[in-house]
Short mmCIF file of C-alpha atoms and ligand atoms in Angstrom, two decimals:
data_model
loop_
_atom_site.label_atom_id
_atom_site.label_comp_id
_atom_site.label_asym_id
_atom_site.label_seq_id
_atom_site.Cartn_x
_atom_site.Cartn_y
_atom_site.Cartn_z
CA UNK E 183 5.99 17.66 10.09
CA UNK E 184 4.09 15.07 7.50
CA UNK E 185 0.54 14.54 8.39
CA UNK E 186 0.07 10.62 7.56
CA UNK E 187 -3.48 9.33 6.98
CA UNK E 188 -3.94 5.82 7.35
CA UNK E 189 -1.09 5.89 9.26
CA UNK E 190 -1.91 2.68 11.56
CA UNK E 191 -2.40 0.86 8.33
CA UNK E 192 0.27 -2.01 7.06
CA UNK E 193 1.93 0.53 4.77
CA UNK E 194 1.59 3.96 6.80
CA UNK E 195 2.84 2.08 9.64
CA UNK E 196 6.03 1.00 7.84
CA UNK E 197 6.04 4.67 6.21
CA UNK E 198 5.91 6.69 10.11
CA UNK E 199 8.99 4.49 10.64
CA UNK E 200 11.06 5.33 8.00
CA UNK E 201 9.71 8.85 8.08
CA UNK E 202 10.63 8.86 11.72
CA UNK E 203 13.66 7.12 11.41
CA UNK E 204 14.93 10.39 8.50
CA UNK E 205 14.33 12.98 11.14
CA UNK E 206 10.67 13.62 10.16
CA UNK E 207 8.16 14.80 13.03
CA UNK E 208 4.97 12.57 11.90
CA UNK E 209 1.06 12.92 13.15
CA UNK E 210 -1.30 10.12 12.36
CA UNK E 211 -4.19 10.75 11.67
CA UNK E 212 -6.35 6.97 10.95
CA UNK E 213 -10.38 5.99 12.27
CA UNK E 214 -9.35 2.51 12.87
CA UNK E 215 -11.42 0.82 10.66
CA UNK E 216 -9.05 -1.47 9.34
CA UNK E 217 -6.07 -1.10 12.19
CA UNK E 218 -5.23 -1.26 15.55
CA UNK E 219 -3.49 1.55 17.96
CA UNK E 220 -1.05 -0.97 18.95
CA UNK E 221 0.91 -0.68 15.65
CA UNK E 222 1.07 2.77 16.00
CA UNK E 223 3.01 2.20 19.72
CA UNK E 224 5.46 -0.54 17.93
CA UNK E 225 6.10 2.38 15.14
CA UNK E 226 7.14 4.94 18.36
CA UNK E 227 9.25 1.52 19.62
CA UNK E 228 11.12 0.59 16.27
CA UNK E 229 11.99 4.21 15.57
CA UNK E 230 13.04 5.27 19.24
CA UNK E 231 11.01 8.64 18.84
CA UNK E 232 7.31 9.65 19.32
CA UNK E 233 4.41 10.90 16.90
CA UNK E 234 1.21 12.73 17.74
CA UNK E 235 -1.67 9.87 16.70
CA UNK E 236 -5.30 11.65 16.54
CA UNK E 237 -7.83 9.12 16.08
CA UNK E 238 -10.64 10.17 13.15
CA UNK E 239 -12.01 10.17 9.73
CA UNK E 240 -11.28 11.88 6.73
CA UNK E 241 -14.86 12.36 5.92
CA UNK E 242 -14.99 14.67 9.39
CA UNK E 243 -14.71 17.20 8.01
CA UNK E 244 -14.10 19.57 11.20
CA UNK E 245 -12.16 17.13 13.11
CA UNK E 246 -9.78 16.29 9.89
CA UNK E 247 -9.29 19.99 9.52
CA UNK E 248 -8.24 21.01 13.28
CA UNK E 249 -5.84 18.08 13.33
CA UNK E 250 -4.16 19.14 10.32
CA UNK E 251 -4.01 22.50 11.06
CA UNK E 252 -3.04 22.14 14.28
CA UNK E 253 0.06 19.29 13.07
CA UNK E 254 1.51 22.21 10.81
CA UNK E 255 2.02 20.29 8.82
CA UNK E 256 3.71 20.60 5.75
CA UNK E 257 3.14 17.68 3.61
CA UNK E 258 0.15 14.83 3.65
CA UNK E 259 0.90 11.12 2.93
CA UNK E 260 -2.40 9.84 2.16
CA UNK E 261 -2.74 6.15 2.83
CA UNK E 262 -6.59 6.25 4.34
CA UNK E 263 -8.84 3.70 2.15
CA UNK E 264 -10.13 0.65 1.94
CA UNK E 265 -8.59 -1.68 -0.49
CA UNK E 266 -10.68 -4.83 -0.91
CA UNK E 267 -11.46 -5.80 -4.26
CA UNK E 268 -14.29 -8.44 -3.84
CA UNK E 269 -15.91 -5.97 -1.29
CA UNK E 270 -15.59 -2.75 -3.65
CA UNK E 271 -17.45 -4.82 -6.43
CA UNK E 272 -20.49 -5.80 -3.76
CA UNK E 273 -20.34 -2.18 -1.81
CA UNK E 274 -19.42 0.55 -4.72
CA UNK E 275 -20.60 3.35 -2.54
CA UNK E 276 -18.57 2.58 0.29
CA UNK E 277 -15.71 2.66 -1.83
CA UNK E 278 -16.58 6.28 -3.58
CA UNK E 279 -17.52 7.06 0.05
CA UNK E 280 -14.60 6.68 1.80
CA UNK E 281 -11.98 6.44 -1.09
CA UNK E 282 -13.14 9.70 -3.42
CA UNK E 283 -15.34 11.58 -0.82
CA UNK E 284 -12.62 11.33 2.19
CA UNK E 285 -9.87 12.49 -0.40
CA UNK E 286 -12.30 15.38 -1.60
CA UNK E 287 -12.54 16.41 1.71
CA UNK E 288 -8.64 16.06 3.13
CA UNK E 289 -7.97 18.28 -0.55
CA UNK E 290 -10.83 20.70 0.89
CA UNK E 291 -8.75 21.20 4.31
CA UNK E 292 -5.10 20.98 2.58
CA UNK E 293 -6.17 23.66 0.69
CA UNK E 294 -7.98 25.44 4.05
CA UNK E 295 -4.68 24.64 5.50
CA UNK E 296 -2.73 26.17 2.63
CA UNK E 297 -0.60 22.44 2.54
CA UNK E 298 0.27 22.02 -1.03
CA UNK E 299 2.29 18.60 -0.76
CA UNK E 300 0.94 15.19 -1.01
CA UNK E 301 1.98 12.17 -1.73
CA UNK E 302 -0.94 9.54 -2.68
CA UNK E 303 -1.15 5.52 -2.50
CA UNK E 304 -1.99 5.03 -5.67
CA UNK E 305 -1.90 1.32 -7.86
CA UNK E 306 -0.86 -0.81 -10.77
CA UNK E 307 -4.64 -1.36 -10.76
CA UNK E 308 -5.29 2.05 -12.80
CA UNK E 309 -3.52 0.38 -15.57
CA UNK E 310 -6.40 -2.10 -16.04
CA UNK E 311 -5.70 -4.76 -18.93
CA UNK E 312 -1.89 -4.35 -19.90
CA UNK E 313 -1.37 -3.23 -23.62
CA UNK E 314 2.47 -3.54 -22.99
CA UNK E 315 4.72 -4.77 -20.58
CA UNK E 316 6.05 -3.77 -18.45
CA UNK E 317 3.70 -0.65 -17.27
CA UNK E 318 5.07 2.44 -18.17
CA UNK E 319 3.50 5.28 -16.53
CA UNK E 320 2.53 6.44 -20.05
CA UNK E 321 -0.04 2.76 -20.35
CA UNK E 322 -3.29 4.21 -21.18
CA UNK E 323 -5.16 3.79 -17.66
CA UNK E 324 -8.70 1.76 -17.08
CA UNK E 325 -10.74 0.32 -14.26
CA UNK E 326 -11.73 -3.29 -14.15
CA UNK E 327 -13.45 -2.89 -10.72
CA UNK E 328 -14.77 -0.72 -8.12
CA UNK E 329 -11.90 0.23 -6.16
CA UNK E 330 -9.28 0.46 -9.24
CA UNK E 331 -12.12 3.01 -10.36
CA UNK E 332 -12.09 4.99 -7.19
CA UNK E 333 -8.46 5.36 -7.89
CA UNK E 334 -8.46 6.30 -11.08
CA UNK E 335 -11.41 8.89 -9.94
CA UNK E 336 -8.74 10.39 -7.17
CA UNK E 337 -6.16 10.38 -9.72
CA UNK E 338 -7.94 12.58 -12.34
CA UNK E 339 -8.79 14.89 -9.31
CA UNK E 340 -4.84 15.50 -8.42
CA UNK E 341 -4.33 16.45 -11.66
CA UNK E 342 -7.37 18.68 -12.19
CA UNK E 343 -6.53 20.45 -8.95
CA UNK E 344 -3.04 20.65 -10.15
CA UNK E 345 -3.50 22.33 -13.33
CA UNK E 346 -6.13 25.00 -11.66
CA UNK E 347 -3.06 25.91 -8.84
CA UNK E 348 0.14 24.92 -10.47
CA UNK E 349 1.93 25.52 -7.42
CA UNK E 350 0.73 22.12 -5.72
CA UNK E 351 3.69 19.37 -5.78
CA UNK E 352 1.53 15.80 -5.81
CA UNK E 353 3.10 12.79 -6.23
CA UNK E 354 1.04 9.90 -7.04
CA UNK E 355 2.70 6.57 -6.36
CA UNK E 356 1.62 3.50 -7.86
CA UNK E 357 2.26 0.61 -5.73
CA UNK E 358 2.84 -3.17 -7.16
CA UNK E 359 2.34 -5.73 -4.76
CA UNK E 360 3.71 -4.77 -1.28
CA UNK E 361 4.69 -7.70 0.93
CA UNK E 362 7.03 -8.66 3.77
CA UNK E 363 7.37 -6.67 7.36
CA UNK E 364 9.71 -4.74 9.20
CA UNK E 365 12.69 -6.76 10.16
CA UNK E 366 12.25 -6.24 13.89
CA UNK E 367 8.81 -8.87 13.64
CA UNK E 368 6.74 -6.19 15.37
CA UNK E 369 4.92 -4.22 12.33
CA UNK E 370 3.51 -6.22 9.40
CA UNK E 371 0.09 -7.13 7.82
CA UNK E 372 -2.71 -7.98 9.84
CA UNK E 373 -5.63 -8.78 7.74
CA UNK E 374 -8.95 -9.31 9.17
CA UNK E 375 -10.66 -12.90 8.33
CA UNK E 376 -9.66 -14.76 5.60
CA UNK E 377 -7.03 -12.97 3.40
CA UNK E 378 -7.53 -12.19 -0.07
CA UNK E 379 -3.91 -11.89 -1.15
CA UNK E 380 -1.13 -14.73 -1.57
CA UNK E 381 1.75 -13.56 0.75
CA UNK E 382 -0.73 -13.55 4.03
CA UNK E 383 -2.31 -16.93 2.83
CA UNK E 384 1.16 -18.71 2.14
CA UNK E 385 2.27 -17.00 5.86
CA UNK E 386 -1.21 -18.51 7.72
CA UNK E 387 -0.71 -21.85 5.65
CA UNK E 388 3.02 -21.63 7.20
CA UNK E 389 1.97 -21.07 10.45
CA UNK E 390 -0.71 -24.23 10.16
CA UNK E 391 -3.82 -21.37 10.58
CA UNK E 392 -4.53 -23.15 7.73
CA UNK E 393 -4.73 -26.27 5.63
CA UNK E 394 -3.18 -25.40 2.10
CA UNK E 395 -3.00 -22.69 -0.36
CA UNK E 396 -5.36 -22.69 -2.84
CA UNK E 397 -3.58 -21.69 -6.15
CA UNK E 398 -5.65 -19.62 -8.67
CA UNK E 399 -5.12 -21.52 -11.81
CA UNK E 400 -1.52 -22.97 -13.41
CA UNK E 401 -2.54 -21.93 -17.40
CA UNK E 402 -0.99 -18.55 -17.67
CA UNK E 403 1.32 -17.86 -20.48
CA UNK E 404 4.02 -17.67 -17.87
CA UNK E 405 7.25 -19.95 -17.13
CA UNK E 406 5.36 -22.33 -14.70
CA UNK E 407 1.54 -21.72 -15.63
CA UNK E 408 1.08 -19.46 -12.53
CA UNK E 409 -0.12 -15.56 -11.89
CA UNK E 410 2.79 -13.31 -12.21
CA UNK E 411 3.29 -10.21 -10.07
CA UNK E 412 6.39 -7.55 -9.31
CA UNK E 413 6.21 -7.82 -5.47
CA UNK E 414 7.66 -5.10 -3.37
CA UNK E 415 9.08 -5.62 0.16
CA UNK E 416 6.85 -3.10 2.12
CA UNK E 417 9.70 -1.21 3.66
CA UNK E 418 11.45 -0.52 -0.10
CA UNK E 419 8.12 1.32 -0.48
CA UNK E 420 8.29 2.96 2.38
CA UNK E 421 11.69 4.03 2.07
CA UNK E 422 10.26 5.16 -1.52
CA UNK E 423 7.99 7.81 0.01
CA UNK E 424 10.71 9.36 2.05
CA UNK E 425 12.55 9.76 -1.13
CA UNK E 426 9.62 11.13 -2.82
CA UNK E 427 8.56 13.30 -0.20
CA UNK E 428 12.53 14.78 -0.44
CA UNK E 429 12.15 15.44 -4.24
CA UNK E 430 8.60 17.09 -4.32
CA UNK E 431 9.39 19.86 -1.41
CA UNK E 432 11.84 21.09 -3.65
CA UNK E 433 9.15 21.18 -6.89
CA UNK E 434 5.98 21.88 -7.67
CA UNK E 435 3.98 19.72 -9.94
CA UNK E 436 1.90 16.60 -10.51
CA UNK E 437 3.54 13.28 -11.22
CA UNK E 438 2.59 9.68 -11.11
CA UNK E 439 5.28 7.10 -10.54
CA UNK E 440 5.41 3.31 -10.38
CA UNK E 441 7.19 1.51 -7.28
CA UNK E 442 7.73 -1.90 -8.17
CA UNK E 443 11.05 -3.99 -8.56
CA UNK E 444 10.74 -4.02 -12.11
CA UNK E 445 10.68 -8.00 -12.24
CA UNK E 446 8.05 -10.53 -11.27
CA UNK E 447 7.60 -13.88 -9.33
CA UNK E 448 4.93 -16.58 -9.88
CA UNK E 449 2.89 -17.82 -7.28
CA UNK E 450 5.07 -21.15 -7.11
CA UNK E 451 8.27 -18.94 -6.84
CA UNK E 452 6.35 -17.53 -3.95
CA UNK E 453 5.66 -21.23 -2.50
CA UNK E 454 9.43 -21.97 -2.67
CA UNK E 455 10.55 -19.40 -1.13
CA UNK E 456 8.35 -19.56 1.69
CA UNK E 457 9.09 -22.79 2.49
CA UNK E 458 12.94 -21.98 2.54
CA UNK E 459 12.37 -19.29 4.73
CA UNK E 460 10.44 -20.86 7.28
CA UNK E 461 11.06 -24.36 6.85
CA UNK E 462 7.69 -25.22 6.92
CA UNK E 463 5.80 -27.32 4.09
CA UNK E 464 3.26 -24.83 2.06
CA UNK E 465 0.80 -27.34 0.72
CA UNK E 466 -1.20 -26.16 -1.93
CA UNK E 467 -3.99 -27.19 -4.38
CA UNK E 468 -4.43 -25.90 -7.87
CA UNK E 469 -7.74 -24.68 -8.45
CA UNK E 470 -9.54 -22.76 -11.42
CA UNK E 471 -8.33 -19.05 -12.10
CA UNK E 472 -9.69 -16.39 -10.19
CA UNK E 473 -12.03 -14.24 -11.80
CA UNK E 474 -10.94 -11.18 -13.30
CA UNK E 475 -7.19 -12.26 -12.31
CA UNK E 476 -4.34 -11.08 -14.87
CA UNK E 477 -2.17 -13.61 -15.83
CA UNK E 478 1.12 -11.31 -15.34
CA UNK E 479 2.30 -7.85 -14.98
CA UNK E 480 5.06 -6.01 -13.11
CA UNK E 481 6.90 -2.47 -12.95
CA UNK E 482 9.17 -0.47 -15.67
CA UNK E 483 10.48 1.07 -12.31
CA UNK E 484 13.16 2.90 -14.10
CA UNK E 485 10.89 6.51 -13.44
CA UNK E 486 11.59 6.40 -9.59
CA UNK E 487 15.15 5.33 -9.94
CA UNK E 488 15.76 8.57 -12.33
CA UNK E 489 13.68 10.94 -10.26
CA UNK E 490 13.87 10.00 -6.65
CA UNK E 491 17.47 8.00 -6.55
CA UNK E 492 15.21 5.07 -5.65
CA UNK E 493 15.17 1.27 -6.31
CA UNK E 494 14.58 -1.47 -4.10
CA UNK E 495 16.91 -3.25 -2.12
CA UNK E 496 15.43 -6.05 -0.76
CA UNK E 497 14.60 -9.31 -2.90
CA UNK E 498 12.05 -12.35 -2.40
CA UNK E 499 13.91 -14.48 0.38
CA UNK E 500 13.82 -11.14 2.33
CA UNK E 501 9.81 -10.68 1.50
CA UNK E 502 9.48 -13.92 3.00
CA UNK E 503 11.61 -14.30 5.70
CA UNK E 504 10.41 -10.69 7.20
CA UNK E 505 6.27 -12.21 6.80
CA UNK E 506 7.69 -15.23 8.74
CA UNK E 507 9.63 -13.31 11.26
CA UNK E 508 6.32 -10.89 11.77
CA UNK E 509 3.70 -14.12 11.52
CA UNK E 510 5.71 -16.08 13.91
CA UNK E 511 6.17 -13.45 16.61
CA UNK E 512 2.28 -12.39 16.50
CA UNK E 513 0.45 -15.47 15.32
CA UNK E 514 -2.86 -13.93 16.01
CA UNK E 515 -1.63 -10.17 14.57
CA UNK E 516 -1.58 -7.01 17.05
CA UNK E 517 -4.65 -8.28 18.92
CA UNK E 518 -2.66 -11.31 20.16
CA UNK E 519 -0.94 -9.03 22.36
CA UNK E 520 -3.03 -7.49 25.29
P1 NAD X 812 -4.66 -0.68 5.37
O1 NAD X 812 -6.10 -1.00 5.36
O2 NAD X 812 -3.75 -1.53 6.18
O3 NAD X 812 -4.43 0.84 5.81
C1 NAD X 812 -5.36 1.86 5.53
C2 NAD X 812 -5.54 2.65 6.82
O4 NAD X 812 -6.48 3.71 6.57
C3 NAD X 812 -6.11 1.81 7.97
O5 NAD X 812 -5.34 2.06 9.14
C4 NAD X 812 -7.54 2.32 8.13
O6 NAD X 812 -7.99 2.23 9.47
C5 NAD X 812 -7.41 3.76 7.64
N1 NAD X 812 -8.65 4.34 7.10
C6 NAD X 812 -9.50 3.79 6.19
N2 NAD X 812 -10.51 4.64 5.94
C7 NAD X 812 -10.29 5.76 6.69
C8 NAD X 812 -10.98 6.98 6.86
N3 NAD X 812 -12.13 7.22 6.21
N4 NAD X 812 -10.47 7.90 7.71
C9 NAD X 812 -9.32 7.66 8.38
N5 NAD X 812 -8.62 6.51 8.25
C10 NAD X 812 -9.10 5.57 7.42
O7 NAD X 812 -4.17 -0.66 3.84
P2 NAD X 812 -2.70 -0.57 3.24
O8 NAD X 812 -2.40 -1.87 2.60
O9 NAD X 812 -1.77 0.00 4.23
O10 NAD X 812 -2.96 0.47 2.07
C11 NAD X 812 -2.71 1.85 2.20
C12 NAD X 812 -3.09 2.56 0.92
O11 NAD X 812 -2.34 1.99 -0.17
C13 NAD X 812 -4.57 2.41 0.53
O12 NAD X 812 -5.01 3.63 -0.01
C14 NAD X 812 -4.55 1.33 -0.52
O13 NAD X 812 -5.63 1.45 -1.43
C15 NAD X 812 -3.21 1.60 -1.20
N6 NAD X 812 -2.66 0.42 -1.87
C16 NAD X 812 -2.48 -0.74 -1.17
C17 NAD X 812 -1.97 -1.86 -1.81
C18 NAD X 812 -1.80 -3.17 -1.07
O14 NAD X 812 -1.67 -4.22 -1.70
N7 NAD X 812 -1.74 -3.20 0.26
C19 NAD X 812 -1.64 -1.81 -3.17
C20 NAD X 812 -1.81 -0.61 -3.86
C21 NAD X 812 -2.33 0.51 -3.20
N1 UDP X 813 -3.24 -16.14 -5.61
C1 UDP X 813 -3.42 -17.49 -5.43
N2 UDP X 813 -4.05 -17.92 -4.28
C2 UDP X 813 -4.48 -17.07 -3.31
C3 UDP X 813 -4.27 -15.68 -3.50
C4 UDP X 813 -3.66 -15.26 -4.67
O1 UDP X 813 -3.04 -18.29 -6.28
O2 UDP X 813 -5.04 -17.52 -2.29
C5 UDP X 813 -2.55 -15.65 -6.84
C6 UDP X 813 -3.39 -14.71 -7.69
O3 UDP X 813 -4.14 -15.46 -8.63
C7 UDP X 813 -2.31 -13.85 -8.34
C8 UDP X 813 -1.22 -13.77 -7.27
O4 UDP X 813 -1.43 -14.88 -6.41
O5 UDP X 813 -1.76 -14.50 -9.47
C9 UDP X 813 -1.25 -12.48 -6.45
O6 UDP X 813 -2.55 -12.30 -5.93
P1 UDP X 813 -2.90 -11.14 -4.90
O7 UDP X 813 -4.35 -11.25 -4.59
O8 UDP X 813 -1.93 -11.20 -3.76
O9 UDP X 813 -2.56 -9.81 -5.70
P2 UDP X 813 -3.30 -9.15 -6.98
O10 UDP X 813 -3.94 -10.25 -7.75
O11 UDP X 813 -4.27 -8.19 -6.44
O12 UDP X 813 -2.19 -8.51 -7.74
#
C-alpha cells in the first residue's frame, strides 16, 4: 500500500494510475485545495481498480495520522503543496505553511507510523541560477523565490532526518517541466484562472479560451531567442516514481535525483508543435522577458537512468498531442463534467 498525498493533483493523479496500474494498492490522501474528486474517480476508471481517497490536510495533524495508520501503508509519495510562484513571492507564509509545516507534520506521523519510505516532489528550482549545464545533482543549490525556498527548506529536512535514523530510504525527485496528459483524455492539468505556465496557455490559446500567447521575451542566448526548458511528459514522471519507489524498498538512504529528458525545447518549438498536433493556429505576441525567468536549463538525467532503469519515452509531439486530447475532451477541466 503507498499512501499518496496530493493525490487528486495533476501529477499524483497520473502517479495513482501508474501505481495502480503495477499492482500497487494506493490511498489518497489530498484537502482539495487545488483539485477536484472527480479526477480521483477517472484514476479508479483508467486503471480498472479502486483506491481508498480520504479527504484532509497534512497540517491535521490527527486526521493525517489515523489515515495513514490505518492505510498501512508502507511507503508515502508526497505530492501535497502549492506550487505557484507569483503567489509564493506575495504569500511567503502560506507557502512555509503548507509546504514546510504540512511536510513537518506527515514526517511527525511517518515516523508515529514507523513508515520509513518516501518519495518527495521535489524541483529543478533548488538549483537556482545554473553554474553549469546541464544540472547535475551535484549544482550547488539556491532559492530565487519563495516556493523554490520552501523546497530547498524540505530538502535539507530529508536529509537531516536521514542522517539522525539512517535506516529511512527517501528519494527526492526533482521534476523539470511536467506537461502533457494521460492518453485516454480523461486526467490532465486543470489550472484554476489564468495559467502561469506555457503548455496550459498554448492548450487554452488552441482551444480559442483565448486570444494569443504572450511570449516572454525572444533575446535568450538560445537557437531562436526564446526560454529554454527540458519538458517531461507527465506520465514518464509518473512511471519514474514507480521505478523509484521499486529501488528504495530494497535500500535505505537519502538521494536526490533529477527527472527530466535530458534535452530542452524553446517556447517556439513548443508553438510548432502545438499547432501540428491540433491543427489549430497558436497566435502569439512577443513581449518583454518575464521577471526572474532563466533563459535555459534542462536535465543531466543520466542519475535515474543508472539507478532506477528509467528514461523517458515519450517526446514533444506526444506532450502535445496528449494536452490536446485532454483540453479537447474537457474544455472547461473536471468541473465541465457534472
Ligand atoms: P497540484 O496542485 O495539481 O497538486 C497538489 C495536490 O496537493 C492538490 O490536489 C492539492 O489539493 C493538494 N494539497 C495541497 N495542499 C495540501 C494540504 N495541505 N493537504 C492535503 N493536500 C494538499 O500540483 P502538481 O503539479 O501535481 O504538483 C505536485 C507536487 O509536485 C507539488 O509538491 C509541486 O510543488 C511539485 N512540483 C510540481 C511541478 C509542476 O510544474 N507541476 C514542478 C516541480 C515540482
Ligand atoms: N512562457 C511564455 N509565455 C507564457 C508562459 C511561459 O513565453 O505565457 C515561457 C517562459 O518564459 C519560459 C517557458 O515558457 O521560458 C516555460 O515557462 P513555465 O512558466 O511553463 O515554466 P518555468 O519558467 O517555471 O520553468
Amino acid at each position: 500500500m503507498i499512501f499518496v498525498t496530493g493525490g487528486a493533483g495533476y501529477i499524483g493523479s497520473h502517479a495513482c494510475v501508474e501505481l495502480l496500474m503495477a499492482g500497487h494498492d494506493v490511498t489518497v490522501f489530498d484537502n482539495f485545495s487545488n483539485s477536484q474528486w472527480e479526477a480521483t474517480e477517472r484514476v479508479q476508471r483508467i486503471a480498472g481498480r479502486t483506491m481508498t481517497v480520504v479527504r484532509g490536510d497534512i497540517r491535521d495533524v490527527q486526521a493525517l495520522q489515523s489515515a495513514l495508520r490505518a492505510s498501512k501503508a508502507e511507503a508515502v509519495m508526497h505530492f501535497a503543496g502549492l506550487k505557484a510562484v507569483g503567489e509564493s513571492e506575495a504569500e511567503p507564509l502560506k507557502y512555509y505553511d503548507n509546504n514546510v509545516l504540512g511536510t513537518l507534520r506527515l514526517l511527525e506521523a511517518m515516523v508515529a507510523c514507523d513508515v520509513k519510505t518516501l518519495v518527495f516532489s521535489s524541483s529543478a528550482t533548488v538549483y537556482g541560477i545554473p553554474e553549469s549545464l546541464p544540472y547535475r545533482e551535484d549544482h550547488r543549490l539556491s532559492a530565487t523565490n519563495t516556493y523554490g525556498m520552501t523546497k530547498l527548506v524540505v530538502e535539507n529536512m530529508l536529509r537531516d532526518l536521514h542522517r539522525s535514523d539512517p535506516s529511512w530510504s527517501i528519494g527526492i525527485l526533482r521534476y523539470f517541466n511536467p506537461v502533457g496528459a494521460h492518453s485516454s483524455g480523461l486526467i490532465g492539468e486543470d489550472p484554476q484562472g489564468t495559467p502561469n505556465n506555457l503548455m496550459p496557455y498554448v492548450a487554452q490559446v488552441a482551444v480559442g479560451r483565448r486570444e494569443f500567447l504572450n511570449v516572454w521575451g525572444n533575446d535568450y542566448p538560445t537557437p531562436d531567442g526564446t526560454g529554454v526548458r527540458d519538458y517531461i511528459h507527465v506520465v514518464d514522471l509518473a512511471i519514474g516514481h514507480v521505478k523509484a519507489f521499486d529501488y528504495l524498498k530494497t535500500r535505505e538512504g537519502c538521494i536526490a535525483v533529477n527527472l527530466g529528458a535530458g534535452s530542452g525545447h524553446s517556447v517556439m518549438d513548443m508553438v510548432r508543435s502545438f499547432e501540428a498536433a491540433s491543427g489549430r493556429a497558436v497566435p502569439f505576441k512577443v513581449g518583454p522577458r518575464r521577471a526572474g525567468d532563466l533563459g535555459a536549463y534542462w536535465a543531466d538525467a543520466s542519475l535515474a537512468a543508472e539507478l532506477f532503469g528509467w528514461r523517458v519515452e515519450r517526446g514533444l509531439d506526444r506532450m502535445c498531442a496528449d494536452t490536446w486530447r485532454w483540453q479537447s475532451m474537457n474544455p472547461d477541466g473536471y468541473k465541465g463534467e457534472q
